[in-house]
mmCIF file of C-alpha atoms in Angstrom:
data_model
loop_
_atom_site.group_PDB
_atom_site.id
_atom_site.type_symbol
_atom_site.label_atom_id
_atom_site.label_comp_id
_atom_site.label_asym_id
_atom_site.label_seq_id
_atom_site.Cartn_x
_atom_site.Cartn_y
_atom_site.Cartn_z
ATOM 1 C CA MET A 1 50.134 -53.457 1.320
ATOM 2 C CA LEU A 2 49.189 -56.296 -0.895
ATOM 3 C CA TRP A 3 50.005 -56.138 -4.574
ATOM 4 C CA CYS A 4 47.121 -56.944 -6.915
ATOM 5 C CA PRO A 5 47.749 -57.830 -10.467
ATOM 6 C CA PRO A 6 45.995 -55.627 -13.103
ATOM 7 C CA LEU A 7 43.899 -58.487 -14.360
ATOM 8 C CA LEU A 8 42.381 -59.047 -10.918
ATOM 9 C CA LEU A 9 41.520 -55.353 -10.574
ATOM 10 C CA SER A 10 39.753 -55.307 -13.902
ATOM 11 C CA ALA A 11 37.619 -58.289 -12.955
ATOM 12 C CA LEU A 12 36.700 -56.689 -9.651
ATOM 13 C CA CYS A 13 35.628 -53.440 -11.363
ATOM 14 C CA TRP A 14 33.349 -55.344 -13.723
ATOM 15 C CA VAL A 15 31.697 -57.161 -10.811
ATOM 16 C CA LEU A 16 31.043 -53.900 -8.957
ATOM 17 C CA PHE A 17 29.570 -52.270 -12.131
ATOM 18 C CA ILE A 18 27.200 -55.163 -12.753
ATOM 19 C CA TYR A 19 26.058 -55.138 -9.126
ATOM 20 C CA GLN A 20 25.393 -51.389 -9.137
ATOM 21 C CA THR A 21 23.462 -51.610 -12.382
ATOM 22 C CA SER A 22 21.260 -54.384 -11.042
ATOM 23 C CA VAL A 23 20.558 -52.445 -7.842
ATOM 24 C CA THR A 24 19.680 -49.273 -9.805
ATOM 25 C CA ALA A 25 17.357 -51.164 -12.122
ATOM 26 C CA ASP A 26 15.592 -52.845 -9.201
ATOM 27 C CA GLU A 27 15.167 -49.497 -7.409
ATOM 28 C CA CYS A 28 13.738 -47.852 -10.536
ATOM 29 C CA ALA A 29 11.235 -50.698 -10.993
ATOM 30 C CA GLU A 30 10.108 -50.409 -7.376
ATOM 31 C CA ARG A 31 9.796 -46.595 -7.068
ATOM 32 C CA CYS A 32 9.070 -45.267 -10.596
ATOM 33 C CA ASP A 33 5.353 -44.575 -11.222
ATOM 34 C CA LEU A 34 4.837 -46.785 -14.219
ATOM 35 C CA TYR A 35 1.482 -45.045 -14.889
ATOM 36 C CA HIS A 36 3.271 -41.748 -15.546
ATOM 37 C CA GLY A 37 6.616 -43.019 -16.869
ATOM 38 C CA HIS A 38 8.955 -45.963 -17.491
ATOM 39 C CA CYS A 39 12.468 -47.184 -16.697
ATOM 40 C CA ASP A 40 15.060 -47.056 -19.447
ATOM 41 C CA GLU A 41 18.002 -49.419 -19.943
ATOM 42 C CA ASP A 42 20.182 -47.448 -17.517
ATOM 43 C CA GLY A 43 17.604 -47.712 -14.705
ATOM 44 C CA VAL A 44 16.479 -44.075 -14.988
ATOM 45 C CA CYS A 45 12.774 -43.200 -14.598
ATOM 46 C CA ARG A 46 11.599 -41.358 -17.758
ATOM 47 C CA CYS A 47 8.350 -39.301 -17.285
ATOM 48 C CA ASP A 48 5.466 -38.933 -19.706
ATOM 49 C CA PRO A 49 4.412 -35.411 -20.850
ATOM 50 C CA GLY A 50 2.627 -33.524 -18.049
ATOM 51 C CA TRP A 51 4.501 -35.271 -15.223
ATOM 52 C CA ASP A 52 7.671 -34.399 -13.371
ATOM 53 C CA GLY A 53 9.853 -35.468 -10.413
ATOM 54 C CA PRO A 54 12.547 -38.132 -9.839
ATOM 55 C CA PHE A 55 9.950 -40.908 -10.120
ATOM 56 C CA CYS A 56 7.250 -39.034 -12.164
ATOM 57 C CA GLU A 57 5.068 -38.402 -9.112
ATOM 58 C CA ASP A 58 4.396 -34.658 -9.626
ATOM 59 C CA CYS A 59 1.947 -33.140 -12.156
ATOM 60 C CA VAL A 60 2.825 -30.068 -14.184
ATOM 61 C CA LYS A 61 0.668 -26.964 -13.458
ATOM 62 C CA MET A 62 -0.765 -24.656 -16.088
ATOM 63 C CA PRO A 63 1.860 -22.199 -17.261
ATOM 64 C CA GLY A 64 1.349 -18.898 -15.448
ATOM 65 C CA CYS A 65 -0.456 -20.379 -12.469
ATOM 66 C CA VAL A 66 0.560 -18.250 -9.435
ATOM 67 C CA HIS A 67 -1.333 -19.383 -6.316
ATOM 68 C CA GLY A 68 -2.711 -22.776 -7.390
ATOM 69 C CA VAL A 69 -2.050 -26.528 -7.478
ATOM 70 C CA CYS A 70 -2.848 -29.452 -9.782
ATOM 71 C CA HIS A 71 -4.054 -33.027 -9.526
ATOM 72 C CA GLN A 72 -3.768 -33.650 -13.229
ATOM 73 C CA PRO A 73 -1.400 -32.092 -15.729
ATOM 74 C CA TRP A 74 -2.090 -28.497 -16.857
ATOM 75 C CA GLN A 75 -4.500 -27.660 -13.983
ATOM 76 C CA CYS A 76 -4.526 -24.469 -11.863
ATOM 77 C CA MET A 77 -6.663 -24.994 -8.745
ATOM 78 C CA CYS A 78 -6.571 -21.834 -6.609
ATOM 79 C CA LEU A 79 -5.597 -21.836 -2.966
ATOM 80 C CA SER A 80 -7.709 -20.119 -0.313
ATOM 81 C CA ASP A 81 -8.228 -16.318 -0.694
ATOM 82 C CA TRP A 82 -7.161 -16.439 -4.355
ATOM 83 C CA ALA A 83 -9.231 -16.512 -7.538
ATOM 84 C CA GLY A 84 -8.972 -16.032 -11.231
ATOM 85 C CA LYS A 85 -7.839 -18.182 -14.139
ATOM 86 C CA PHE A 86 -4.236 -18.081 -12.952
ATOM 87 C CA CYS A 87 -5.070 -17.760 -9.246
ATOM 88 C CA ASP A 88 -3.597 -14.238 -9.165
ATOM 89 C CA LYS A 89 -6.658 -12.318 -7.851
ATOM 90 C CA ASP A 90 -6.557 -11.465 -4.165
ATOM 91 C CA LEU A 91 -10.052 -11.813 -2.695
ATOM 92 C CA HIS A 92 -9.104 -9.601 0.274
ATOM 93 C CA ILE A 93 -7.376 -6.803 -1.605
ATOM 94 C CA CYS A 94 -9.986 -4.248 -0.521
ATOM 95 C CA GLU A 95 -9.257 -4.995 3.134
ATOM 96 C CA ARG A 96 -5.518 -5.439 2.815
ATOM 97 C CA SER A 97 -4.645 -2.532 0.499
ATOM 98 C CA ASN A 98 -7.522 -0.496 -0.840
ATOM 99 C CA PRO A 99 -6.431 0.534 -4.387
ATOM 100 C CA CYS A 100 -9.358 2.939 -4.918
ATOM 101 C CA GLN A 101 -8.504 6.645 -4.614
ATOM 102 C CA ASN A 102 -10.346 9.889 -3.897
ATOM 103 C CA GLY A 103 -12.780 8.234 -1.472
ATOM 104 C CA ALA A 104 -14.023 5.610 -3.935
ATOM 105 C CA GLU A 105 -15.643 2.378 -2.696
ATOM 106 C CA CYS A 106 -13.786 -0.910 -3.371
ATOM 107 C CA VAL A 107 -15.919 -3.901 -4.429
ATOM 108 C CA ILE A 108 -14.885 -7.525 -5.238
ATOM 109 C CA THR A 109 -16.483 -8.900 -8.415
ATOM 110 C CA PRO A 110 -17.666 -12.507 -8.927
ATOM 111 C CA GLU A 111 -14.644 -13.079 -11.153
ATOM 112 C CA GLY A 112 -12.383 -12.335 -8.196
ATOM 113 C CA ASP A 113 -11.286 -8.908 -9.409
ATOM 114 C CA TYR A 114 -12.054 -5.551 -7.815
ATOM 115 C CA SER A 115 -13.742 -2.386 -9.030
ATOM 116 C CA CYS A 116 -14.002 1.143 -7.682
ATOM 117 C CA ASN A 117 -17.242 3.118 -7.418
ATOM 118 C CA CYS A 118 -15.897 6.600 -8.153
ATOM 119 C CA PRO A 119 -17.434 9.803 -6.738
ATOM 120 C CA GLU A 120 -18.643 12.544 -9.045
ATOM 121 C CA SER A 121 -15.985 14.235 -11.211
ATOM 122 C CA PHE A 122 -13.595 11.248 -10.902
ATOM 123 C CA HIS A 123 -13.009 8.258 -13.137
ATOM 124 C CA GLY A 124 -10.462 5.633 -14.042
ATOM 125 C CA LYS A 125 -9.573 2.136 -12.842
ATOM 126 C CA ASN A 126 -8.746 3.401 -9.364
ATOM 127 C CA CYS A 127 -10.683 6.713 -9.642
ATOM 128 C CA GLU A 128 -7.388 8.486 -10.023
ATOM 129 C CA LEU A 129 -8.536 10.755 -12.870
ATOM 130 C CA LYS A 130 -10.612 13.873 -12.371
ATOM 131 C CA ARG A 131 -13.179 14.975 -14.918
ATOM 132 C CA GLY A 132 -11.501 18.182 -16.022
ATOM 133 C CA PRO A 133 -11.757 20.708 -18.852
ATOM 134 C CA CYS A 134 -10.494 18.263 -21.487
ATOM 135 C CA GLU A 135 -13.259 15.725 -20.819
ATOM 136 C CA ILE A 136 -15.896 18.398 -20.284
ATOM 137 C CA GLU A 137 -15.022 20.014 -23.643
ATOM 138 C CA GLY A 138 -14.935 16.626 -25.348
ATOM 139 C CA PHE A 139 -11.181 16.619 -25.944
ATOM 140 C CA PRO A 140 -11.278 19.414 -28.546
ATOM 141 C CA CYS A 141 -7.679 19.259 -29.814
ATOM 142 C CA GLN A 142 -7.526 18.632 -33.586
ATOM 143 C CA ASN A 143 -5.073 16.985 -35.997
ATOM 144 C CA GLY A 144 -3.778 14.493 -33.437
ATOM 145 C CA GLY A 145 -3.090 17.068 -30.725
ATOM 146 C CA THR A 146 -3.055 15.921 -27.059
ATOM 147 C CA CYS A 147 -5.339 17.663 -24.565
ATOM 148 C CA GLN A 148 -3.661 18.498 -21.237
ATOM 149 C CA ASP A 149 -5.400 19.708 -18.053
ATOM 150 C CA ASN A 150 -3.087 18.488 -15.278
ATOM 151 C CA GLY A 151 -5.074 15.345 -14.652
ATOM 152 C CA GLY A 152 -8.336 17.289 -14.578
ATOM 153 C CA TYR A 153 -7.242 19.721 -11.890
ATOM 154 C CA ALA A 154 -6.366 22.607 -14.222
ATOM 155 C CA GLU A 155 -8.852 25.426 -14.796
ATOM 156 C CA THR A 156 -8.445 25.345 -18.577
ATOM 157 C CA PHE A 157 -7.029 22.887 -21.054
ATOM 158 C CA THR A 158 -4.098 23.231 -23.448
ATOM 159 C CA CYS A 159 -3.374 21.370 -26.663
ATOM 160 C CA ARG A 160 0.000 19.846 -27.376
ATOM 161 C CA CYS A 161 0.167 19.904 -31.173
ATOM 162 C CA LEU A 162 1.969 17.570 -33.501
ATOM 163 C CA ALA A 163 4.775 18.941 -35.623
ATOM 164 C CA GLY A 164 3.432 21.000 -38.507
ATOM 165 C CA TYR A 165 0.357 22.386 -36.711
ATOM 166 C CA VAL A 166 -0.197 25.465 -34.553
ATOM 167 C CA GLY A 167 -3.129 27.215 -32.940
ATOM 168 C CA ARG A 168 -5.123 26.863 -29.715
ATOM 169 C CA LEU A 169 -6.752 23.689 -30.992
ATOM 170 C CA CYS A 170 -3.917 22.710 -33.401
ATOM 171 C CA GLU A 171 -6.216 23.665 -36.229
ATOM 172 C CA THR A 172 -3.709 25.580 -38.399
ATOM 173 C CA ASP A 173 -1.286 23.837 -40.726
ATOM 174 C CA VAL A 174 2.092 25.565 -40.763
ATOM 175 C CA ASP A 175 3.047 26.837 -44.237
ATOM 176 C CA ASP A 176 6.396 25.144 -44.718
ATOM 177 C CA CYS A 177 6.920 27.079 -47.975
ATOM 178 C CA LEU A 178 6.836 30.412 -46.165
ATOM 179 C CA MET A 179 10.639 30.659 -46.118
ATOM 180 C CA ARG A 180 10.861 29.785 -49.836
ATOM 181 C CA PRO A 181 13.255 26.865 -49.514
ATOM 182 C CA CYS A 182 13.135 25.897 -53.207
ATOM 183 C CA ALA A 183 15.773 27.460 -55.454
ATOM 184 C CA ASN A 184 16.103 28.271 -59.176
ATOM 185 C CA GLY A 185 12.433 29.169 -59.626
ATOM 186 C CA ALA A 186 11.118 25.814 -58.411
ATOM 187 C CA THR A 187 7.520 25.464 -57.196
ATOM 188 C CA CYS A 188 7.156 24.722 -53.463
ATOM 189 C CA ILE A 189 4.349 22.328 -52.467
ATOM 190 C CA ASP A 190 3.323 22.529 -48.801
ATOM 191 C CA GLY A 191 2.655 19.359 -46.784
ATOM 192 C CA VAL A 192 2.140 18.341 -43.169
ATOM 193 C CA ASN A 193 5.372 19.383 -41.460
ATOM 194 C CA ARG A 194 7.153 18.962 -44.768
ATOM 195 C CA PHE A 195 7.432 20.413 -48.243
ATOM 196 C CA SER A 196 8.476 19.294 -51.683
ATOM 197 C CA CYS A 197 10.007 21.171 -54.583
ATOM 198 C CA GLU A 198 8.837 20.761 -58.156
ATOM 199 C CA CYS A 199 12.040 21.511 -60.044
ATOM 200 C CA PRO A 200 12.159 23.266 -63.420
ATOM 201 C CA HIS A 201 13.841 21.661 -66.400
ATOM 202 C CA GLY A 202 17.550 21.268 -65.844
ATOM 203 C CA PHE A 203 17.587 21.008 -62.030
ATOM 204 C CA GLN A 204 17.087 18.266 -59.450
ATOM 205 C CA GLY A 205 17.546 17.560 -55.721
ATOM 206 C CA ARG A 206 15.483 18.257 -52.607
ATOM 207 C CA PHE A 207 15.857 22.021 -53.041
ATOM 208 C CA CYS A 208 16.380 21.997 -56.849
ATOM 209 C CA THR A 209 19.943 23.234 -56.413
ATOM 210 C CA VAL A 210 21.673 20.527 -58.438
ATOM 211 C CA ASN A 211 22.203 21.378 -62.107
ATOM 212 C CA ILE A 212 21.652 18.306 -64.255
ATOM 213 C CA ASP A 213 24.715 17.445 -66.333
ATOM 214 C CA ASP A 214 23.296 17.555 -69.848
ATOM 215 C CA CYS A 215 26.645 16.350 -71.201
ATOM 216 C CA ALA A 216 26.416 13.063 -69.284
ATOM 217 C CA GLY A 217 24.879 11.306 -72.270
ATOM 218 C CA GLN A 218 27.646 12.575 -74.604
ATOM 219 C CA PRO A 219 25.287 14.262 -77.080
ATOM 220 C CA CYS A 220 28.049 15.797 -79.218
ATOM 221 C CA HIS A 221 29.070 13.669 -82.197
ATOM 222 C CA ASN A 222 32.101 13.528 -84.453
ATOM 223 C CA GLY A 223 34.568 14.583 -81.735
ATOM 224 C CA GLY A 224 32.647 17.693 -80.667
ATOM 225 C CA ARG A 225 33.367 19.115 -77.206
ATOM 226 C CA CYS A 226 30.321 19.398 -74.921
ATOM 227 C CA TYR A 227 29.735 22.226 -72.433
ATOM 228 C CA ASP A 228 26.929 21.960 -69.890
ATOM 229 C CA ARG A 229 24.392 24.763 -69.710
ATOM 230 C CA VAL A 230 21.252 25.336 -67.622
ATOM 231 C CA GLY A 231 18.792 22.798 -68.984
ATOM 232 C CA ASP A 232 20.768 22.571 -72.208
ATOM 233 C CA TYR A 233 24.197 21.841 -73.672
ATOM 234 C CA GLU A 234 26.445 23.466 -76.248
ATOM 235 C CA CYS A 235 28.722 21.654 -78.677
ATOM 236 C CA TYR A 236 31.956 23.100 -80.050
ATOM 237 C CA CYS A 237 32.323 21.250 -83.335
ATOM 238 C CA PRO A 238 35.593 20.387 -85.113
ATOM 239 C CA GLY A 239 36.269 21.563 -88.637
ATOM 240 C CA GLY A 240 33.904 20.163 -91.246
ATOM 241 C CA PHE A 241 30.905 19.681 -88.945
ATOM 242 C CA THR A 242 28.067 21.861 -87.712
ATOM 243 C CA GLY A 243 24.639 21.563 -86.113
ATOM 244 C CA LYS A 244 23.316 21.348 -82.559
ATOM 245 C CA SER A 245 25.194 18.102 -81.890
ATOM 246 C CA CYS A 246 27.827 18.392 -84.652
ATOM 247 C CA GLU A 247 25.812 15.899 -86.664
ATOM 248 C CA ILE A 248 25.754 17.855 -89.965
ATOM 249 C CA LEU A 249 28.665 17.412 -92.359
ATOM 250 C CA VAL A 250 29.647 20.728 -93.988
ATOM 251 C CA PRO A 251 29.806 20.271 -97.830
ATOM 252 C CA ARG A 252 33.220 20.687 -99.424
ATOM 253 C CA PRO A 253 33.701 24.041 -101.240
ATOM 254 C CA THR A 254 33.439 24.242 -105.042
ATOM 255 C CA TRP A 255 36.953 25.640 -105.287
ATOM 256 C CA GLU A 256 39.905 25.640 -102.938
ATOM 257 C CA TYR A 257 42.358 28.398 -102.167
ATOM 258 C CA GLU A 258 46.122 28.265 -102.058
ATOM 259 C CA THR A 259 47.305 30.206 -99.013
ATOM 260 C CA GLY A 260 50.054 32.746 -99.742
ATOM 261 C CA THR A 261 51.937 35.327 -97.733
ATOM 262 C CA SER A 262 49.135 37.906 -97.999
ATOM 263 C CA PRO A 263 45.478 38.015 -99.012
ATOM 264 C CA LEU A 264 46.512 39.255 -102.460
ATOM 265 C CA ASP A 265 48.540 36.079 -102.985
ATOM 266 C CA ARG A 266 45.502 33.827 -102.579
ATOM 267 C CA VAL A 267 44.715 32.683 -106.143
ATOM 268 C CA PRO A 268 41.654 30.577 -106.876
ATOM 269 C CA SER A 269 42.487 27.194 -108.335
ATOM 270 C CA VAL A 270 40.192 24.705 -110.041
ATOM 271 C CA PRO A 271 40.626 21.033 -109.140
ATOM 272 C CA PRO A 272 42.118 19.150 -112.110
ATOM 273 C CA THR A 273 39.536 16.405 -111.931
ATOM 274 C CA ARG A 274 36.649 18.797 -112.574
ATOM 275 C CA THR A 275 35.790 20.980 -115.556
ATOM 276 C CA VAL A 276 34.017 24.217 -114.653
ATOM 277 C CA SER A 277 31.380 25.270 -117.132
ATOM 278 C CA SER A 278 28.639 27.802 -116.717
ATOM 279 C CA THR A 279 25.239 26.617 -117.808
ATOM 280 C CA ARG A 280 22.014 28.465 -117.943
ATOM 281 C CA GLY A 281 19.374 26.927 -115.741
ATOM 282 C CA THR A 282 16.437 25.830 -117.836
ATOM 283 C CA VAL A 283 13.543 23.562 -116.922
ATOM 284 C CA GLY A 284 14.663 20.654 -119.052
ATOM 285 C CA SER A 285 18.408 21.172 -118.953
ATOM 286 C CA THR A 286 20.721 18.335 -118.078
ATOM 287 C CA GLU A 287 24.362 18.291 -117.012
ATOM 288 C CA LYS A 288 27.067 16.294 -118.713
ATOM 289 C CA PRO A 289 29.405 14.147 -116.659
ATOM 290 C CA GLY A 290 32.425 16.104 -115.443
ATOM 291 C CA HIS A 291 30.540 19.454 -115.407
ATOM 292 C CA PHE A 292 28.768 21.242 -112.555
ATOM 293 C CA LYS A 293 26.987 24.523 -111.947
ATOM 294 C CA ILE A 294 28.164 27.392 -109.760
ATOM 295 C CA SER A 295 25.025 28.867 -108.186
ATOM 296 C CA VAL A 296 24.696 32.159 -106.320
ATOM 297 C CA LYS A 297 24.002 30.223 -103.105
ATOM 298 C CA GLU A 298 27.258 28.268 -103.542
ATOM 299 C CA VAL A 299 29.222 31.472 -104.135
ATOM 300 C CA VAL A 300 27.720 32.948 -100.948
ATOM 301 C CA THR A 301 28.628 29.764 -99.097
ATOM 302 C CA GLN A 302 32.214 30.064 -100.332
ATOM 303 C CA ARG A 303 32.202 33.706 -99.224
ATOM 304 C CA GLU A 304 31.109 32.666 -95.737
ATOM 305 C CA HIS A 305 33.873 30.048 -95.532
ATOM 306 C CA GLY A 306 36.912 32.264 -96.041
ATOM 307 C CA LEU A 307 36.669 34.733 -99.084
ATOM 308 C CA SER A 308 37.311 38.308 -98.049
ATOM 309 C CA LYS A 309 36.195 41.429 -99.840
ATOM 310 C CA LEU A 310 39.698 42.060 -101.167
ATOM 311 C CA GLN A 311 39.883 38.562 -102.599
ATOM 312 C CA LEU A 312 36.561 39.038 -104.423
ATOM 313 C CA ILE A 313 37.812 42.335 -105.912
ATOM 314 C CA THR A 314 41.014 40.611 -107.075
ATOM 315 C CA ILE A 315 39.015 37.812 -108.714
ATOM 316 C CA ALA A 316 36.738 40.376 -110.439
ATOM 317 C CA VAL A 317 39.731 42.345 -111.827
ATOM 318 C CA LEU A 318 41.369 39.156 -113.115
ATOM 319 C CA GLY A 319 38.079 38.162 -114.725
ATOM 320 C CA VAL A 320 37.757 41.528 -116.506
ATOM 321 C CA ILE A 321 41.342 41.307 -117.777
ATOM 322 C CA THR A 322 40.718 37.794 -119.041
ATOM 323 C CA VAL A 323 37.581 38.916 -120.896
ATOM 324 C CA LEU A 324 39.441 41.825 -122.511
ATOM 325 C CA VAL A 325 42.239 39.512 -123.676
ATOM 326 C CA ILE A 326 39.711 37.116 -125.184
ATOM 327 C CA ILE A 327 37.916 39.980 -127.000
ATOM 328 C CA LEU A 328 41.208 41.350 -128.393
ATOM 329 C CA THR A 329 42.221 37.882 -129.580
ATOM 330 C CA VAL A 330 38.900 37.414 -131.352
ATOM 331 C CA LEU A 331 39.218 40.785 -133.096
ATOM 332 C CA LEU A 332 42.683 39.952 -134.400
ATOM 333 C CA VAL A 333 41.538 36.585 -135.692
ATOM 334 C CA VAL A 334 38.555 38.167 -137.472
ATOM 335 C CA ARG A 335 40.753 40.813 -139.106
ATOM 336 C CA HIS A 336 43.197 38.218 -140.365
ATOM 337 C CA ARG A 337 40.414 36.145 -141.854
ATOM 338 C CA ASN A 338 38.950 39.190 -143.641
ATOM 339 C CA ARG A 339 42.274 39.885 -145.356
ATOM 340 C CA GLY A 340 42.599 36.288 -146.510
ATOM 341 C CA ALA A 341 39.076 36.347 -147.950
ATOM 342 C CA SER A 342 39.830 39.574 -149.932
ATOM 343 C CA CYS A 343 42.865 37.977 -151.569
ATOM 344 C CA TRP A 344 40.872 34.930 -152.561
ATOM 345 C CA CYS A 345 38.232 37.031 -154.279
ATOM 346 C CA GLN A 346 40.831 38.896 -156.382
ATOM 347 C CA ARG A 347 42.331 35.614 -157.638
ATOM 348 C CA SER A 348 39.015 34.619 -159.087
ATOM 349 C CA SER A 349 38.739 37.893 -161.223
ATOM 350 C CA PRO A 350 39.197 37.748 -165.084
ATOM 351 C CA ASP A 351 42.099 40.194 -165.116
ATOM 352 C CA THR A 352 45.013 37.951 -164.240
ATOM 353 C CA LYS A 353 47.611 40.723 -164.226
ATOM 354 C CA THR A 354 45.649 42.894 -161.845
ATOM 355 C CA HIS A 355 45.024 39.894 -159.586
ATOM 356 C CA TYR A 356 48.729 39.152 -159.355
ATOM 357 C CA HIS A 357 49.717 42.675 -158.309
ATOM 358 C CA GLN A 358 47.003 42.974 -155.745
ATOM 359 C CA CYS A 359 47.755 39.580 -154.126
ATOM 360 C CA GLN A 360 51.460 40.345 -154.246
ATOM 361 C CA GLY A 361 50.884 43.668 -152.547
ATOM 362 C CA THR A 362 48.696 42.058 -149.926
ATOM 363 C CA SER A 363 51.268 39.327 -149.287
ATOM 364 C CA GLN A 364 54.062 41.881 -148.896
ATOM 365 C CA GLU A 365 51.933 44.005 -146.589
ATOM 366 C CA HIS A 366 51.072 40.918 -144.466
ATOM 367 C CA LYS A 367 54.783 39.961 -144.369
ATOM 368 C CA LYS A 368 55.705 43.455 -143.118
ATOM 369 C CA THR A 369 53.000 43.260 -140.486
ATOM 370 C CA THR A 370 54.252 39.885 -139.389
ATOM 371 C CA GLU A 371 57.881 41.096 -139.132
ATOM 372 C CA LEU A 372 56.771 44.091 -137.124
#
């Protein structure tokens, strides 16, 4: 075995490649149909659209052509015994396999197709259908129902109704509200094989069974607690607020009460920053700063916010005692002033001696009264 250096092998490979390329290019130029294609740089015959084959010698038939050939691209020229646009019509179908049924006559049309001359009471492409009760009655089924007569061989027809209809001719719409599917007093509206529920206020859902959460929007204000009701909500308000949604601020009472160990220990107290004065309501009356009126409505309001009957009786008794003390004090003051006035009158009399004894007696009597 002779040893060949790598450089010599490389040169030999290049010579063989160049020779093969030249042979391939010469063969392509000789055999490729240059009217329907061309040779590329690698010596391969590239075909124009509509042509096929190793050297572009075959035309491309019309797509779908079954029993046909072409001389130019996209042709479909039928072979013998075949016709039609795609050469798929057998001109001898009536002799080879008669497709017509029930004694019908098979005829080839000029277009290459066949037709069947059906006997009486039969119809269809191959006379396979019998003129039965459905066709005689004019297909009487209503509302999309299908007429069935066993291919025309049944004595009478039947109607296969769509869902939601009943009756011999499918003429009756089924009342889907008959079973009263809607709950909570909802109104049922019948449809074709369906129904819908018109829900009352406060309910939703297909059957109006879902109670709407009226507290979802947080209608209660000022920290009120919301409780859902049927079509409504109820707010439990904290102290100092009232109203449907706890939106009304309750006015502060005119007086406050000090809580004791028993109801009798609850004594009314007047705030030190206010002076209570009773004023008679006149048309043009005005109130001075620091004074306010106590109306009957305000007293009733205070009664509703915590004053019991026993407390009112206690206040009334204390008021009567206070009035009696004031009256007694006034009487004593008036009596004292009357005695002082009598002594003054006696001093102004002409009899000085008599005046002295009377004033001295009055002074001694007043001194005794004071000591007592």
